[in-house]
Amino acid sequence: MPFDLSLIAIPALLLIVGGLAGTLAGLFGVGGGIIMVPMLSSGLAMLGTQHDTAMHVAVATSLATIIPTSLMSFRTHMKQGSVDTAILREAVTWIVLGAMAGSFIASQISAKYISLFFVGLCGFMIWHYLAKDHLNVAPSFMPGPIVRGVLCLGIGLFSSIMGIGGGVLGVVMLTAFGLPIHRAVSTAAAFGLIVAVPSTIINALHEVEGFVPFGTIGTIHPLGILLLTPTAMIMARIGARWAHKISAKKLKGAFVILISIIGAKMLISTLMF
């Protein structure tokens, strides 16, 4: 019986992706999903997984890894008393509904459309990163409950489709509502957990056709969770330390280059498949 090289190649890929995603997430202060999903989907495709399946497995596995990391982060922020529980209680139902809808939509669409969502996210992140120092939002700004609900629904929807935590979009929304940045970050830390739990349940029940990595449950790779999560968490701390040793100007430039590369990669994937 010939030896299956994927038994070595896939764990090695997961360790590399987890390490790089964690390092870059810590370095630039972004969620690992925006880095993890493109890298993992590309790696799985290179190892023989069909392109659409590779993207769905990458998205689902990324969401599953968010559960332990966001839970740990949220507990820390709760202990510090910096979470706005009133906003969180209002947002939970809307985010859950959005995440459930997003997971269903993601299971029905091709990788091409998920890649297009990523291209849009990369463009938004570059704009926000470059413009945030020049954005002036009135501190008393707060839309009505219907608008807030729709925005939270959108956060759950788009985050679950792309396999990212809701923190990135959540911080943008909450700071626009006038919350101080530290309170916004603390409150948005729970968004990832709220997105990931229902999405992971739905993804575990979703069956895909064709070859999938050994041990995959639905579209979730359990080995991916075991290897990606601790590696990313360890390397995120190292990346965060490096960030303090690099000038803000160089860090901003490196971030724009990285997100531009990810956006270009996803755009090329859209055109090729």
XYZ file of C-alpha atoms in Angstrom:
273
model
C 0.000 0.000 0.000
C 1.638 3.296 -1.091
C 2.296 5.902 1.578
C -0.050 8.901 1.406
C 2.139 12.023 1.368
C -0.838 14.184 2.313
C -0.601 12.725 5.833
C 2.618 14.729 6.196
C 1.952 17.583 3.766
C -1.371 18.739 5.251
C -0.175 18.955 8.901
C 2.946 20.774 7.690
C 0.774 23.179 5.686
C -1.450 23.831 8.713
C 1.520 24.604 10.963
C 3.005 26.995 8.389
C -0.321 28.751 7.742
C -1.049 29.043 11.467
C 2.383 30.482 12.169
C 2.279 33.017 9.349
C -1.342 34.019 10.000
C -0.645 34.491 13.704
C 2.528 36.482 13.101
C 0.907 38.810 10.585
C -2.264 39.166 12.684
C -0.205 40.202 15.700
C 2.017 42.452 13.631
C -0.808 44.390 11.994
C -3.549 44.027 14.599
C -6.040 42.280 12.320
C -7.926 39.015 12.662
C -6.101 35.953 11.380
C -8.981 34.906 9.123
C -8.225 37.439 6.408
C -4.749 35.915 6.134
C -5.586 32.308 6.997
C -8.372 31.711 4.460
C -6.426 32.726 1.300
C -3.296 30.847 2.412
C -5.113 27.692 3.496
C -7.331 27.538 0.411
C -4.300 27.946 -1.870
C -2.318 25.324 0.036
C -5.124 22.756 -0.050
C -5.641 23.378 -3.773
C -1.919 22.798 -4.382
C -2.192 19.475 -2.519
C -4.937 18.274 -4.846
C -8.188 19.497 -3.303
C -10.638 20.885 -5.859
C -10.604 24.703 -5.821
C -14.190 25.231 -4.655
C -13.858 22.574 -1.958
C -10.527 24.011 -0.783
C -12.120 27.433 -0.313
C -15.104 26.054 1.598
C -12.855 23.975 3.879
C -10.595 26.989 4.477
C -13.538 29.254 5.372
C -15.164 26.690 7.685
C -11.907 25.748 9.419
C -10.976 29.399 9.905
C -14.344 30.074 11.550
C -13.928 27.081 13.871
C -10.507 28.314 15.041
C -12.094 31.645 15.973
C -14.182 30.028 18.748
C -11.373 29.356 21.282
C -9.378 32.483 20.448
C -12.328 34.881 20.583
C -13.663 33.229 23.751
C -10.320 33.784 25.473
C -10.157 37.379 24.236
C -13.749 38.125 25.269
C -13.250 36.731 28.785
C -10.197 38.948 29.221
C -12.096 42.056 28.131
C -15.046 41.156 30.387
C -12.754 40.883 33.406
C -11.459 44.366 32.611
C -15.033 45.694 32.498
C -14.565 47.274 29.083
C -17.360 45.456 27.198
C -20.526 47.415 26.405
C -23.015 44.704 27.380
C -26.055 46.760 26.328
C -24.852 46.955 22.727
C -23.788 43.313 22.832
C -27.218 42.098 23.984
C -28.856 44.062 21.194
C -26.418 42.782 18.558
C -26.412 39.052 19.390
C -29.638 38.019 17.649
C -28.896 40.004 14.499
C -25.325 38.717 14.196
C -26.437 35.103 14.737
C -29.121 35.428 12.041
C -26.589 36.977 9.671
C -24.010 34.272 10.403
C -26.524 31.484 9.779
C -27.641 33.057 6.511
C -24.027 33.681 5.483
C -22.988 30.080 6.152
C -25.881 28.795 4.067
C -25.065 31.207 1.235
C -21.357 30.301 1.366
C -22.211 26.602 1.037
C -24.212 27.295 -2.128
C -21.860 29.621 -4.010
C -18.578 28.927 -5.765
C -15.155 29.948 -4.502
C -15.122 32.669 -7.155
C -17.770 34.680 -5.345
C -16.145 34.186 -1.948
C -12.933 35.508 -3.491
C -14.813 38.563 -4.764
C -16.048 39.269 -1.233
C -12.422 39.096 -0.106
C -11.341 41.554 -2.787
C -13.978 44.000 -1.545
C -12.906 43.486 2.073
C -9.251 44.090 1.211
C -10.147 47.321 -0.572
C -12.232 48.460 2.394
C -9.477 47.630 4.888
C -6.841 49.515 2.899
C -9.113 52.556 2.665
C -9.997 52.464 6.351
C -6.391 51.908 7.459
C -5.140 54.840 5.413
C -8.073 57.139 6.155
C -8.828 56.380 9.808
C -6.564 59.151 11.118
C -8.521 61.644 9.009
C -12.030 60.387 9.778
C -13.990 62.676 12.078
C -17.136 61.089 13.484
C -19.366 62.970 15.908
C -19.069 61.228 19.290
C -22.831 61.342 19.824
C -23.685 59.616 16.519
C -25.992 56.627 17.026
C -28.465 55.370 14.391
C -31.856 53.929 15.246
C -32.383 50.293 16.302
C -33.442 49.145 12.830
C -30.271 50.510 11.212
C -28.138 49.041 14.004
C -29.833 45.681 13.522
C -29.264 45.690 9.766
C -25.593 46.582 10.249
C -25.124 43.755 12.762
C -26.922 41.391 10.382
C -24.455 42.438 7.671
C -21.478 41.837 9.954
C -22.651 38.288 10.663
C -23.493 37.639 7.013
C -20.257 38.812 5.399
C -17.992 37.507 8.175
C -19.387 33.973 7.908
C -19.160 33.976 4.110
C -15.472 34.922 4.221
C -14.478 32.936 7.307
C -13.355 35.933 9.337
C -14.236 37.088 12.833
C -16.672 39.948 13.136
C -14.125 42.034 15.015
C -12.728 43.896 12.005
C -16.107 45.123 10.781
C -17.416 45.405 14.337
C -14.740 47.867 15.442
C -15.411 50.053 12.401
C -19.148 50.085 13.164
C -18.803 50.701 16.902
C -16.291 53.524 16.520
C -18.668 55.072 13.982
C -21.333 54.858 16.707
C -19.070 56.998 18.862
C -17.635 54.350 21.195
C -14.048 54.956 22.366
C -11.646 52.687 20.481
C -10.738 50.504 23.482
C -14.402 49.934 24.361
C -15.188 49.215 20.705
C -12.369 46.650 20.454
C -13.463 44.979 23.702
C -17.112 44.749 22.629
C -16.273 43.602 19.091
C -14.128 40.812 20.558
C -17.395 38.960 21.234
C -18.575 39.363 17.646
C -16.149 36.698 16.417
C -17.547 34.174 18.888
C -21.146 35.051 17.980
C -20.346 34.600 14.270
C -18.247 31.450 14.650
C -20.479 29.226 16.812
C -23.609 29.038 14.577
C -21.456 29.069 11.436
C -19.387 26.127 12.686
C -22.504 24.086 13.485
C -23.914 24.671 9.997
C -20.557 24.001 8.309
C -20.170 20.709 10.199
C -23.496 19.560 8.743
C -22.674 20.623 5.187
C -21.473 17.811 2.943
C -19.288 18.555 -0.076
C -18.686 16.486 -3.173
C -15.298 15.300 -4.359
C -11.992 14.885 -2.529
C -11.652 16.495 0.894
C -8.715 16.274 3.321
C -8.804 13.149 5.508
C -10.856 13.557 8.691
C -12.902 16.511 7.459
C -16.283 16.861 9.192
C -18.662 18.600 6.807
C -16.340 21.348 5.582
C -14.377 21.625 8.849
C -10.895 20.114 9.185
C -10.515 19.117 12.893
C -6.758 18.711 12.518
C -6.725 22.259 11.206
C -8.283 23.503 14.435
C -5.785 21.554 16.558
C -2.727 22.801 14.644
C -3.787 26.254 13.466
C -5.134 27.576 16.770
C -2.159 27.146 19.154
C 0.380 28.012 16.458
C -1.462 31.192 15.506
C -1.897 32.231 19.143
C 1.797 31.744 19.961
C 3.018 33.558 16.862
C 0.490 36.397 17.298
C 2.271 37.358 20.517
C 5.603 37.414 18.698
C 4.125 39.488 15.869
C 2.681 41.960 18.369
C 6.114 42.404 19.969
C 7.685 42.999 16.559
C 5.067 45.649 15.812
C 6.414 47.819 18.641
C 9.887 47.728 17.097
C 8.786 48.995 13.673
C 7.936 52.610 12.909
C 4.262 53.431 12.318
C 5.009 54.596 8.772
C 6.760 51.352 7.817
C 4.066 49.282 9.519
C 1.317 51.077 7.616
C 3.167 50.621 4.324
C 3.761 46.924 4.983
C 0.100 46.427 5.884
C -1.106 48.072 2.676
C 1.299 45.917 0.640
C 0.192 42.710 2.398
C -3.535 43.364 1.983
C -2.954 44.437 -1.637
C -1.187 41.128 -2.323
C -4.031 39.170 -0.708
C -6.616 41.145 -2.687
C -4.691 40.638 -5.939
C -4.313 36.927 -5.232
C -8.035 36.529 -4.627
C -8.860 38.566 -7.735
C -6.588 36.341 -9.843
C -8.301 33.277 -8.349
C -11.646 34.759 -9.370
C -10.497 35.227 -12.957
C -8.818 31.815 -13.246
C -11.572 29.572 -11.878
